[in-house]
Amino acid sequence: MMIQHDLHSHSLASDGTLSPADLVRAAGDAGVNVLALTDHDTTDGLEEAVRQAGPAGLRLIPGVEISVSWESLTIHILGLNIDPHCEVLQAGLSGLRTFRDWRATEIGRRLERAGIPGAYAGACELSRGRIVSRTHFAQYLVASGHARSVAQVFKRFLVHGKPGYVAGQWARLEDALGWIAAAGGLPVIAHPARYPMTGSKLRRLVGEFRELGGVGMEVVSGCHSRDDINAMAGCARSMGLLASRGSDYHGPENPWVQLGQLAELPVGCRPVWESEDWPVNQRSS
Ligand code: AMP
Ligand code: MN
Ligand code: MN
Ligand code: MN
């Protein structure tokens, strides 16, 4: 039997819309056998997700998606199969959440100056006391009639050069990899085709990542086109990285990324779940 791996997903602990238990149930129902929960800069959803995995009939890989600043860009690095009790990891994530909290107040101030009051309070309410993401600002601006869609809010307000943009001051790449290593996890570059960079810059990132102990990159992602998948498969192969596969599911409201619908890894990729460091009983035959 083919094992269906989905190694990138979000819950209410960050900017997803399902509780960890509901996410795990939905993944199981969609035919996913191995699911990684990888919330942004927090591991708070993992305990609930692990508890639900048995009843849902799937294997839960504890993960995290770490926000990294690299050469003035924001990059996301997944830590797969981490020990969430690792103090080094938790200290690092806690620092990122401190920046996140400050950034949220700053986004709110800037939107207020641009004529949109109440966005900070609105985003905090939508985040339900957990991490505040730009996604929550986008949801609030849609709900309050300032834009038609979350995608439109990002384009008009939350990206570089727009009124609510605040530059990221996230982890350094070497620090993120150090925290993941301390927690016994496998570092994987998330959605590499989505970063605004040339092929040669991407190869520089991948090379640096590898030198620092990085092992994998997502080849199949919910946001990769067929061309992206082929390009990333070629990049992973030539740079000597393992290939990962993850939906980046955030909830049923984003119908373009669903659970259990991902393409297979292209032939010739070496999957991250065949790594020596992958939990042994999860290797597919
Ligand atoms: P943050 O980590 O708070 O800066 O928020 C980043 C998150 O915003 C990503 O993980 C996505 O879930 C979401 N996001 C980023 N860009 C877009 C976009 N153009 N449209 C919709 N969601 C986006
Ligand atoms: Mn997100
Ligand atoms: Mn991401
Ligand atoms: Mn993600």
PDB file of C-alpha atoms and ligand atoms in Angstrom:
ATOM      1  CA  MET A   1       0.000   0.000   0.000  1.00  0.00           C
ATOM      2  CA  MET A   2       1.224   3.533  -0.784  1.00  0.00           C
ATOM      3  CA  ILE A   3       1.665   5.575   2.377  1.00  0.00           C
ATOM      4  CA  GLN A   4       0.248   9.068   1.955  1.00  0.00           C
ATOM      5  CA  HIS A   5       2.567  11.597   3.582  1.00  0.00           C
ATOM      6  CA  ASP A   6       1.489  15.191   4.213  1.00  0.00           C
ATOM      7  CA  LEU A   7       4.348  16.837   6.071  1.00  0.00           C
ATOM      8  CA  HIS A   8       3.157  20.450   6.354  1.00  0.00           C
ATOM      9  CA  SER A   9      -0.090  21.664   7.953  1.00  0.00           C
ATOM     10  CA  HIS A  10      -1.507  24.298  10.312  1.00  0.00           C
ATOM     11  CA  SER A  11      -4.013  24.377  13.143  1.00  0.00           C
ATOM     12  CA  LEU A  12      -5.645  27.035  15.310  1.00  0.00           C
ATOM     13  CA  ALA A  13      -2.408  27.093  17.311  1.00  0.00           C
ATOM     14  CA  SER A  14      -1.091  29.366  14.532  1.00  0.00           C
ATOM     15  CA  ASP A  15      -3.060  30.596  11.524  1.00  0.00           C
ATOM     16  CA  GLY A  16      -5.058  27.497  10.580  1.00  0.00           C
ATOM     17  CA  THR A  17      -8.798  27.393  11.191  1.00  0.00           C
ATOM     18  CA  LEU A  18      -9.230  23.829  12.526  1.00  0.00           C
ATOM     19  CA  SER A  19      -8.363  22.684  16.040  1.00  0.00           C
ATOM     20  CA  PRO A  20      -5.468  20.201  16.096  1.00  0.00           C
ATOM     21  CA  ALA A  21      -7.915  17.338  16.787  1.00  0.00           C
ATOM     22  CA  ASP A  22     -10.244  18.363  13.934  1.00  0.00           C
ATOM     23  CA  LEU A  23      -7.265  18.742  11.570  1.00  0.00           C
ATOM     24  CA  VAL A  24      -6.017  15.234  12.393  1.00  0.00           C
ATOM     25  CA  ARG A  25      -9.513  13.768  11.927  1.00  0.00           C
ATOM     26  CA  ALA A  26      -9.925  15.567   8.592  1.00  0.00           C
ATOM     27  CA  ALA A  27      -6.518  14.337   7.394  1.00  0.00           C
ATOM     28  CA  GLY A  28      -7.339  10.758   8.362  1.00  0.00           C
ATOM     29  CA  ASP A  29     -10.693  10.993   6.563  1.00  0.00           C
ATOM     30  CA  ALA A  30      -8.896  12.307   3.452  1.00  0.00           C
ATOM     31  CA  GLY A  31      -6.589   9.265   3.347  1.00  0.00           C
ATOM     32  CA  VAL A  32      -3.440  10.814   4.837  1.00  0.00           C
ATOM     33  CA  ASN A  33      -1.443   8.155   6.755  1.00  0.00           C
ATOM     34  CA  VAL A  34       1.389  10.339   8.043  1.00  0.00           C
ATOM     35  CA  LEU A  35       0.671  13.963   8.933  1.00  0.00           C
ATOM     36  CA  ALA A  36       3.099  16.592  10.236  1.00  0.00           C
ATOM     37  CA  LEU A  37       1.568  19.466  12.181  1.00  0.00           C
ATOM     38  CA  THR A  38       3.898  22.416  11.553  1.00  0.00           C
ATOM     39  CA  ASP A  39       2.434  25.565  13.055  1.00  0.00           C
ATOM     40  CA  HIS A  40       4.279  28.870  12.704  1.00  0.00           C
ATOM     41  CA  ASP A  41       6.760  29.438  15.545  1.00  0.00           C
ATOM     42  CA  THR A  42       4.821  27.356  18.075  1.00  0.00           C
ATOM     43  CA  THR A  43       4.402  23.737  19.134  1.00  0.00           C
ATOM     44  CA  ASP A  44       1.281  24.374  21.214  1.00  0.00           C
ATOM     45  CA  GLY A  45      -1.027  22.278  19.008  1.00  0.00           C
ATOM     46  CA  LEU A  46       1.121  19.140  19.087  1.00  0.00           C
ATOM     47  CA  GLU A  47      -0.106  17.517  22.287  1.00  0.00           C
ATOM     48  CA  GLU A  48      -3.743  17.581  21.164  1.00  0.00           C
ATOM     49  CA  ALA A  49      -2.787  16.397  17.669  1.00  0.00           C
ATOM     50  CA  VAL A  50      -0.730  13.468  18.976  1.00  0.00           C
ATOM     51  CA  ARG A  51      -3.625  12.426  21.227  1.00  0.00           C
ATOM     52  CA  GLN A  52      -6.008  12.365  18.260  1.00  0.00           C
ATOM     53  CA  ALA A  53      -3.670  10.511  15.906  1.00  0.00           C
ATOM     54  CA  GLY A  54      -4.400   6.985  17.183  1.00  0.00           C
ATOM     55  CA  PRO A  55      -8.191   7.348  17.014  1.00  0.00           C
ATOM     56  CA  ALA A  56      -7.875   8.926  13.549  1.00  0.00           C
ATOM     57  CA  GLY A  57      -5.698   6.048  12.339  1.00  0.00           C
ATOM     58  CA  LEU A  58      -2.666   8.070  11.297  1.00  0.00           C
ATOM     59  CA  ARG A  59       0.861   8.747  12.447  1.00  0.00           C
ATOM     60  CA  LEU A  60       1.454  12.296  13.669  1.00  0.00           C
ATOM     61  CA  ILE A  61       4.897  13.761  13.103  1.00  0.00           C
ATOM     62  CA  PRO A  62       5.521  16.619  15.558  1.00  0.00           C
ATOM     63  CA  GLY A  63       6.779  19.613  13.622  1.00  0.00           C
ATOM     64  CA  VAL A  64       7.134  23.369  13.499  1.00  0.00           C
ATOM     65  CA  GLU A  65       7.511  26.005  10.747  1.00  0.00           C
ATOM     66  CA  ILE A  66      10.159  28.501  11.799  1.00  0.00           C
ATOM     67  CA  SER A  67      10.200  32.053  10.417  1.00  0.00           C
ATOM     68  CA  VAL A  68      13.714  32.978   9.252  1.00  0.00           C
ATOM     69  CA  SER A  69      15.169  36.201   7.858  1.00  0.00           C
ATOM     70  CA  TRP A  70      17.722  35.513   5.150  1.00  0.00           C
ATOM     71  CA  GLU A  71      19.224  38.263   2.987  1.00  0.00           C
ATOM     72  CA  SER A  72      16.249  40.579   3.668  1.00  0.00           C
ATOM     73  CA  LEU A  73      13.717  37.888   2.718  1.00  0.00           C
ATOM     74  CA  THR A  74      11.467  35.848   4.988  1.00  0.00           C
ATOM     75  CA  ILE A  75      12.073  32.124   4.560  1.00  0.00           C
ATOM     76  CA  HIS A  76      10.218  29.290   6.279  1.00  0.00           C
ATOM     77  CA  ILE A  77      12.123  26.294   7.620  1.00  0.00           C
ATOM     78  CA  LEU A  78      10.247  23.212   8.782  1.00  0.00           C
ATOM     79  CA  GLY A  79      11.547  21.138  11.653  1.00  0.00           C
ATOM     80  CA  LEU A  80      10.103  17.640  11.236  1.00  0.00           C
ATOM     81  CA  ASN A  81       9.999  15.069  14.004  1.00  0.00           C
ATOM     82  CA  ILE A  82      11.163  17.511  16.672  1.00  0.00           C
ATOM     83  CA  ASP A  83      11.024  16.935  20.405  1.00  0.00           C
ATOM     84  CA  PRO A  84       8.699  19.734  21.524  1.00  0.00           C
ATOM     85  CA  HIS A  85      10.110  19.548  25.047  1.00  0.00           C
ATOM     86  CA  CYS A  86      13.545  20.692  23.878  1.00  0.00           C
ATOM     87  CA  GLU A  87      14.420  23.831  25.844  1.00  0.00           C
ATOM     88  CA  VAL A  88      16.739  25.251  23.185  1.00  0.00           C
ATOM     89  CA  LEU A  89      13.961  25.027  20.594  1.00  0.00           C
ATOM     90  CA  GLN A  90      11.362  26.503  22.921  1.00  0.00           C
ATOM     91  CA  ALA A  91      13.623  29.409  23.908  1.00  0.00           C
ATOM     92  CA  GLY A  92      14.169  30.194  20.225  1.00  0.00           C
ATOM     93  CA  LEU A  93      10.475  30.013  19.348  1.00  0.00           C
ATOM     94  CA  SER A  94       9.614  32.152  22.342  1.00  0.00           C
ATOM     95  CA  GLY A  95      11.912  34.900  21.025  1.00  0.00           C
ATOM     96  CA  LEU A  96      10.184  34.767  17.645  1.00  0.00           C
ATOM     97  CA  ARG A  97       6.774  35.091  19.299  1.00  0.00           C
ATOM     98  CA  THR A  98       8.001  38.165  21.197  1.00  0.00           C
ATOM     99  CA  PHE A  99       8.893  39.781  17.859  1.00  0.00           C
ATOM    100  CA  ARG A 100       5.551  38.589  16.429  1.00  0.00           C
ATOM    101  CA  ASP A 101       3.625  40.286  19.276  1.00  0.00           C
ATOM    102  CA  TRP A 102       5.490  43.557  18.776  1.00  0.00           C
ATOM    103  CA  ARG A 103       5.040  43.313  14.997  1.00  0.00           C
ATOM    104  CA  ALA A 104       1.276  42.862  15.449  1.00  0.00           C
ATOM    105  CA  THR A 105       0.983  46.095  17.435  1.00  0.00           C
ATOM    106  CA  GLU A 106       3.092  47.833  14.774  1.00  0.00           C
ATOM    107  CA  ILE A 107       0.952  46.489  11.908  1.00  0.00           C
ATOM    108  CA  GLY A 108      -2.098  47.736  13.803  1.00  0.00           C
ATOM    109  CA  ARG A 109      -0.545  51.206  14.264  1.00  0.00           C
ATOM    110  CA  ARG A 110       0.363  51.449  10.589  1.00  0.00           C
ATOM    111  CA  LEU A 111      -3.062  50.346   9.395  1.00  0.00           C
ATOM    112  CA  GLU A 112      -4.615  52.876  11.761  1.00  0.00           C
ATOM    113  CA  ARG A 113      -2.482  55.613  10.163  1.00  0.00           C
ATOM    114  CA  ALA A 114      -3.745  54.368   6.792  1.00  0.00           C
ATOM    115  CA  GLY A 115      -7.326  54.901   7.953  1.00  0.00           C
ATOM    116  CA  ILE A 116      -8.183  51.419   9.238  1.00  0.00           C
ATOM    117  CA  PRO A 117      -8.810  51.513  12.983  1.00  0.00           C
ATOM    118  CA  GLY A 118      -9.223  48.514  15.268  1.00  0.00           C
ATOM    119  CA  ALA A 119      -7.217  46.013  13.210  1.00  0.00           C
ATOM    120  CA  TYR A 120      -4.871  45.051  16.061  1.00  0.00           C
ATOM    121  CA  ALA A 121      -7.774  44.254  18.404  1.00  0.00           C
ATOM    122  CA  GLY A 122      -9.607  42.488  15.588  1.00  0.00           C
ATOM    123  CA  ALA A 123      -6.636  40.329  14.658  1.00  0.00           C
ATOM    124  CA  CYS A 124      -5.979  39.463  18.316  1.00  0.00           C
ATOM    125  CA  GLU A 125      -9.589  38.406  18.749  1.00  0.00           C
ATOM    126  CA  LEU A 126      -9.430  36.169  15.667  1.00  0.00           C
ATOM    127  CA  SER A 127      -6.170  34.632  16.882  1.00  0.00           C
ATOM    128  CA  ARG A 128      -7.973  33.607  20.078  1.00  0.00           C
ATOM    129  CA  GLY A 129      -5.015  34.389  22.282  1.00  0.00           C
ATOM    130  CA  ARG A 130      -2.578  32.294  20.256  1.00  0.00           C
ATOM    131  CA  ILE A 131       0.088  33.608  17.883  1.00  0.00           C
ATOM    132  CA  VAL A 132      -1.001  36.637  15.848  1.00  0.00           C
ATOM    133  CA  SER A 133      -0.313  36.177  12.151  1.00  0.00           C
ATOM    134  CA  ARG A 134      -0.773  38.438   9.154  1.00  0.00           C
ATOM    135  CA  THR A 135      -3.483  35.924   8.227  1.00  0.00           C
ATOM    136  CA  HIS A 136      -5.529  37.130  11.212  1.00  0.00           C
ATOM    137  CA  PHE A 137      -5.145  40.754  10.081  1.00  0.00           C
ATOM    138  CA  ALA A 138      -6.257  39.695   6.607  1.00  0.00           C
ATOM    139  CA  GLN A 139      -9.292  37.865   7.989  1.00  0.00           C
ATOM    140  CA  TYR A 140     -10.226  40.914  10.062  1.00  0.00           C
ATOM    141  CA  LEU A 141      -9.893  43.306   7.116  1.00  0.00           C
ATOM    142  CA  VAL A 142     -12.123  41.056   4.995  1.00  0.00           C
ATOM    143  CA  ALA A 143     -14.702  40.749   7.802  1.00  0.00           C
ATOM    144  CA  SER A 144     -14.718  44.528   8.287  1.00  0.00           C
ATOM    145  CA  GLY A 145     -15.227  45.179   4.583  1.00  0.00           C
ATOM    146  CA  HIS A 146     -11.814  46.630   3.669  1.00  0.00           C
ATOM    147  CA  ALA A 147     -11.152  43.958   1.040  1.00  0.00           C
ATOM    148  CA  ARG A 148     -12.911  41.113  -0.708  1.00  0.00           C
ATOM    149  CA  SER A 149     -10.455  38.326   0.034  1.00  0.00           C
ATOM    150  CA  VAL A 150      -7.490  37.419   2.195  1.00  0.00           C
ATOM    151  CA  ALA A 151      -5.299  37.372  -0.910  1.00  0.00           C
ATOM    152  CA  GLN A 152      -6.427  40.924  -1.746  1.00  0.00           C
ATOM    153  CA  VAL A 153      -5.555  42.152   1.770  1.00  0.00           C
ATOM    154  CA  PHE A 154      -2.028  40.785   1.433  1.00  0.00           C
ATOM    155  CA  LYS A 155      -1.579  42.462  -1.933  1.00  0.00           C
ATOM    156  CA  ARG A 156      -2.963  45.847  -0.869  1.00  0.00           C
ATOM    157  CA  PHE A 157      -1.867  46.136   2.733  1.00  0.00           C
ATOM    158  CA  LEU A 158       0.536  43.538   4.113  1.00  0.00           C
ATOM    159  CA  VAL A 159       3.431  43.082   1.700  1.00  0.00           C
ATOM    160  CA  HIS A 160       6.568  45.120   1.072  1.00  0.00           C
ATOM    161  CA  GLY A 161       5.741  48.710   0.095  1.00  0.00           C
ATOM    162  CA  LYS A 162       2.163  48.588   1.412  1.00  0.00           C
ATOM    163  CA  PRO A 163       0.794  50.517   4.418  1.00  0.00           C
ATOM    164  CA  GLY A 164       0.637  47.631   6.918  1.00  0.00           C
ATOM    165  CA  TYR A 165       3.997  46.080   6.055  1.00  0.00           C
ATOM    166  CA  VAL A 166       6.543  45.597   8.817  1.00  0.00           C
ATOM    167  CA  ALA A 167       9.912  44.070   7.919  1.00  0.00           C
ATOM    168  CA  GLY A 168      10.585  40.683   9.490  1.00  0.00           C
ATOM    169  CA  GLN A 169      13.279  40.316  12.138  1.00  0.00           C
ATOM    170  CA  TRP A 170      13.058  36.565  12.428  1.00  0.00           C
ATOM    171  CA  ALA A 171      15.588  33.866  13.278  1.00  0.00           C
ATOM    172  CA  ARG A 172      18.945  33.636  11.531  1.00  0.00           C
ATOM    173  CA  LEU A 173      19.159  30.539   9.335  1.00  0.00           C
ATOM    174  CA  GLU A 174      21.965  29.062  11.446  1.00  0.00           C
ATOM    175  CA  ASP A 175      19.969  29.600  14.632  1.00  0.00           C
ATOM    176  CA  ALA A 176      16.822  27.936  13.255  1.00  0.00           C
ATOM    177  CA  LEU A 177      18.892  24.935  12.154  1.00  0.00           C
ATOM    178  CA  GLY A 178      20.593  24.827  15.546  1.00  0.00           C
ATOM    179  CA  TRP A 179      17.242  24.751  17.365  1.00  0.00           C
ATOM    180  CA  ILE A 180      15.942  21.990  15.099  1.00  0.00           C
ATOM    181  CA  ALA A 181      19.132  19.969  15.584  1.00  0.00           C
ATOM    182  CA  ALA A 182      18.901  20.402  19.364  1.00  0.00           C
ATOM    183  CA  ALA A 183      15.320  19.077  19.189  1.00  0.00           C
ATOM    184  CA  GLY A 184      16.421  16.067  17.128  1.00  0.00           C
ATOM    185  CA  GLY A 185      14.425  17.153  14.077  1.00  0.00           C
ATOM    186  CA  LEU A 186      14.984  17.142  10.323  1.00  0.00           C
ATOM    187  CA  PRO A 187      15.291  20.616   8.760  1.00  0.00           C
ATOM    188  CA  VAL A 188      13.346  21.093   5.501  1.00  0.00           C
ATOM    189  CA  ILE A 189      12.983  24.262   3.394  1.00  0.00           C
ATOM    190  CA  ALA A 190       9.250  25.023   3.073  1.00  0.00           C
ATOM    191  CA  HIS A 191       7.681  25.923  -0.310  1.00  0.00           C
ATOM    192  CA  PRO A 192      10.988  26.934  -1.963  1.00  0.00           C
ATOM    193  CA  ALA A 193       9.382  27.925  -5.272  1.00  0.00           C
ATOM    194  CA  ARG A 194       7.356  30.640  -3.556  1.00  0.00           C
ATOM    195  CA  TYR A 195      10.216  32.913  -2.556  1.00  0.00           C
ATOM    196  CA  PRO A 196      10.829  35.924  -4.788  1.00  0.00           C
ATOM    197  CA  MET A 197      14.333  34.906  -5.876  1.00  0.00           C
ATOM    198  CA  THR A 198      16.173  33.767  -8.950  1.00  0.00           C
ATOM    199  CA  GLY A 199      17.259  30.170  -9.466  1.00  0.00           C
ATOM    200  CA  SER A 200      20.858  31.029  -8.631  1.00  0.00           C
ATOM    201  CA  LYS A 201      19.866  32.767  -5.392  1.00  0.00           C
ATOM    202  CA  LEU A 202      17.737  29.743  -4.458  1.00  0.00           C
ATOM    203  CA  ARG A 203      20.715  27.479  -5.037  1.00  0.00           C
ATOM    204  CA  ARG A 204      22.790  29.742  -2.795  1.00  0.00           C
ATOM    205  CA  LEU A 205      20.139  29.442  -0.068  1.00  0.00           C
ATOM    206  CA  VAL A 206      20.001  25.670  -0.500  1.00  0.00           C
ATOM    207  CA  GLY A 207      23.809  25.420  -0.422  1.00  0.00           C
ATOM    208  CA  GLU A 208      24.044  27.473   2.777  1.00  0.00           C
ATOM    209  CA  PHE A 209      21.186  25.455   4.293  1.00  0.00           C
ATOM    210  CA  ARG A 210      22.979  22.202   3.503  1.00  0.00           C
ATOM    211  CA  GLU A 211      26.256  23.398   4.961  1.00  0.00           C
ATOM    212  CA  LEU A 212      24.419  24.227   8.169  1.00  0.00           C
ATOM    213  CA  GLY A 213      22.985  20.697   8.386  1.00  0.00           C
ATOM    214  CA  GLY A 214      19.783  21.071   6.373  1.00  0.00           C
ATOM    215  CA  VAL A 215      18.557  17.817   4.846  1.00  0.00           C
ATOM    216  CA  GLY A 216      15.419  18.396   2.798  1.00  0.00           C
ATOM    217  CA  MET A 217      13.304  20.760   0.730  1.00  0.00           C
ATOM    218  CA  GLU A 218       9.645  20.604  -0.228  1.00  0.00           C
ATOM    219  CA  VAL A 219       9.303  19.492  -3.806  1.00  0.00           C
ATOM    220  CA  VAL A 220       5.556  18.952  -3.708  1.00  0.00           C
ATOM    221  CA  SER A 221       3.696  21.733  -1.887  1.00  0.00           C
ATOM    222  CA  GLY A 222       0.079  22.892  -2.038  1.00  0.00           C
ATOM    223  CA  CYS A 223       1.350  26.142  -3.558  1.00  0.00           C
ATOM    224  CA  HIS A 224       3.692  24.597  -6.178  1.00  0.00           C
ATOM    225  CA  SER A 225       2.606  24.296  -9.784  1.00  0.00           C
ATOM    226  CA  ARG A 226       3.593  21.272 -11.894  1.00  0.00           C
ATOM    227  CA  ASP A 227       6.504  23.340 -13.283  1.00  0.00           C
ATOM    228  CA  ASP A 228       7.557  24.296  -9.747  1.00  0.00           C
ATOM    229  CA  ILE A 229       7.507  20.619  -8.735  1.00  0.00           C
ATOM    230  CA  ASN A 230       9.758  19.651 -11.623  1.00  0.00           C
ATOM    231  CA  ALA A 231      12.124  22.565 -11.018  1.00  0.00           C
ATOM    232  CA  MET A 232      12.348  21.843  -7.273  1.00  0.00           C
ATOM    233  CA  ALA A 233      12.872  18.125  -7.918  1.00  0.00           C
ATOM    234  CA  GLY A 234      15.825  19.032 -10.149  1.00  0.00           C
ATOM    235  CA  CYS A 235      17.183  21.446  -7.547  1.00  0.00           C
ATOM    236  CA  ALA A 236      16.875  18.893  -4.712  1.00  0.00           C
ATOM    237  CA  ARG A 237      18.619  16.244  -6.786  1.00  0.00           C
ATOM    238  CA  SER A 238      21.465  18.439  -7.956  1.00  0.00           C
ATOM    239  CA  MET A 239      22.023  19.979  -4.526  1.00  0.00           C
ATOM    240  CA  GLY A 240      21.830  16.650  -2.700  1.00  0.00           C
ATOM    241  CA  LEU A 241      18.738  17.315  -0.604  1.00  0.00           C
ATOM    242  CA  LEU A 242      15.930  14.908   0.198  1.00  0.00           C
ATOM    243  CA  ALA A 243      12.475  15.736  -1.149  1.00  0.00           C
ATOM    244  CA  SER A 244       9.455  16.466   1.026  1.00  0.00           C
ATOM    245  CA  ARG A 245       5.746  16.638   0.317  1.00  0.00           C
ATOM    246  CA  GLY A 246       3.308  18.819   2.244  1.00  0.00           C
ATOM    247  CA  SER A 247       0.026  20.569   1.566  1.00  0.00           C
ATOM    248  CA  ASP A 248       0.514  23.680   3.800  1.00  0.00           C
ATOM    249  CA  TYR A 249      -3.157  23.156   4.630  1.00  0.00           C
ATOM    250  CA  HIS A 250      -4.685  25.992   6.683  1.00  0.00           C
ATOM    251  CA  GLY A 251      -8.342  24.838   6.755  1.00  0.00           C
ATOM    252  CA  PRO A 252     -11.309  24.194   4.482  1.00  0.00           C
ATOM    253  CA  GLU A 253     -11.735  27.938   3.709  1.00  0.00           C
ATOM    254  CA  ASN A 254      -8.830  27.734   1.231  1.00  0.00           C
ATOM    255  CA  PRO A 255     -10.357  25.393  -1.338  1.00  0.00           C
ATOM    256  CA  TRP A 256      -7.234  25.471  -3.549  1.00  0.00           C
ATOM    257  CA  VAL A 257      -5.234  23.496  -0.965  1.00  0.00           C
ATOM    258  CA  GLN A 258      -7.029  20.413   0.311  1.00  0.00           C
ATOM    259  CA  LEU A 259      -5.952  17.408   2.359  1.00  0.00           C
ATOM    260  CA  GLY A 260      -5.265  14.137   0.575  1.00  0.00           C
ATOM    261  CA  GLN A 261      -5.032  15.784  -2.875  1.00  0.00           C
ATOM    262  CA  LEU A 262      -1.293  16.280  -3.270  1.00  0.00           C
ATOM    263  CA  ALA A 263       0.687  15.098  -6.275  1.00  0.00           C
ATOM    264  CA  GLU A 264       3.213  12.307  -5.764  1.00  0.00           C
ATOM    265  CA  LEU A 265       6.915  13.124  -5.598  1.00  0.00           C
ATOM    266  CA  PRO A 266       8.412  12.863  -9.099  1.00  0.00           C
ATOM    267  CA  VAL A 267      10.309   9.696  -9.942  1.00  0.00           C
ATOM    268  CA  GLY A 268      13.983  10.054  -9.038  1.00  0.00           C
ATOM    269  CA  CYS A 269      13.429  12.100  -5.872  1.00  0.00           C
ATOM    270  CA  ARG A 270      14.686  10.633  -2.637  1.00  0.00           C
ATOM    271  CA  PRO A 271      11.906  11.178  -0.091  1.00  0.00           C
ATOM    272  CA  VAL A 272      12.680  12.649   3.303  1.00  0.00           C
ATOM    273  CA  TRP A 273      10.846   9.717   4.900  1.00  0.00           C
ATOM    274  CA  GLU A 274      13.569   7.423   3.549  1.00  0.00           C
ATOM    275  CA  SER A 275      16.163   9.332   5.536  1.00  0.00           C
ATOM    276  CA  GLU A 276      18.083   7.316   8.128  1.00  0.00           C
ATOM    277  CA  ASP A 277      16.832   9.757  10.726  1.00  0.00           C
ATOM    278  CA  TRP A 278      13.142   9.275   9.948  1.00  0.00           C
ATOM    279  CA  PRO A 279      11.133   7.432  12.634  1.00  0.00           C
ATOM    280  CA  VAL A 280      11.930   3.859  11.616  1.00  0.00           C
ATOM    281  CA  ASN A 281       8.466   2.377  11.340  1.00  0.00           C
ATOM    282  CA  GLN A 282       7.377   5.156   9.014  1.00  0.00           C
ATOM    283  CA  ARG A 283       9.666   4.282   6.122  1.00  0.00           C
ATOM    284  CA  SER A 284       7.541   3.315   3.172  1.00  0.00           C
ATOM    285  CA  SER A 285       8.516   0.201   1.291  1.00  0.00           C
TER     286      SER A 285
HETATM  287  P1  AMP B   1       3.180  35.784   9.112  1.00  0.00           P
HETATM  288  O1  AMP B   1       4.021  34.587   9.495  1.00  0.00           O
HETATM  289  O2  AMP B   1       2.351  36.279  10.245  1.00  0.00           O
HETATM  290  O3  AMP B   1       3.955  36.848   8.422  1.00  0.00           O
HETATM  291  O4  AMP B   1       2.105  35.261   8.069  1.00  0.00           O
HETATM  292  C1  AMP B   1       2.483  34.463   7.018  1.00  0.00           C
HETATM  293  C2  AMP B   1       1.279  33.651   6.579  1.00  0.00           C
HETATM  294  O5  AMP B   1       0.381  34.449   5.846  1.00  0.00           O
HETATM  295  C3  AMP B   1       1.643  32.528   5.643  1.00  0.00           C
HETATM  296  O6  AMP B   1       2.016  31.382   6.364  1.00  0.00           O
HETATM  297  C4  AMP B   1       0.362  32.291   4.903  1.00  0.00           C
HETATM  298  O7  AMP B   1      -0.486  31.460   5.667  1.00  0.00           O
HETATM  299  C5  AMP B   1      -0.239  33.676   4.838  1.00  0.00           C
HETATM  300  N1  AMP B   1       0.012  34.354   3.556  1.00  0.00           N
HETATM  301  C6  AMP B   1       1.175  34.915   3.139  1.00  0.00           C
HETATM  302  N2  AMP B   1       1.020  35.486   1.923  1.00  0.00           N
HETATM  303  C7  AMP B   1      -0.273  35.277   1.566  1.00  0.00           C
HETATM  304  C8  AMP B   1      -1.067  35.622   0.431  1.00  0.00           C
HETATM  305  N3  AMP B   1      -0.551  36.307  -0.596  1.00  0.00           N
HETATM  306  N4  AMP B   1      -2.362  35.239   0.413  1.00  0.00           N
HETATM  307  C9  AMP B   1      -2.889  34.555   1.449  1.00  0.00           C
HETATM  308  N5  AMP B   1      -2.195  34.207   2.547  1.00  0.00           N
HETATM  309  C10 AMP B   1      -0.911  34.553   2.602  1.00  0.00           C
HETATM  310 MN    MN B   2       0.336  30.387   7.455  1.00  0.00          MN
HETATM  311 MN    MN B   3       5.154  28.993   5.057  1.00  0.00          MN
HETATM  312 MN    MN B   4       2.940  26.691   6.356  1.00  0.00          MN
END
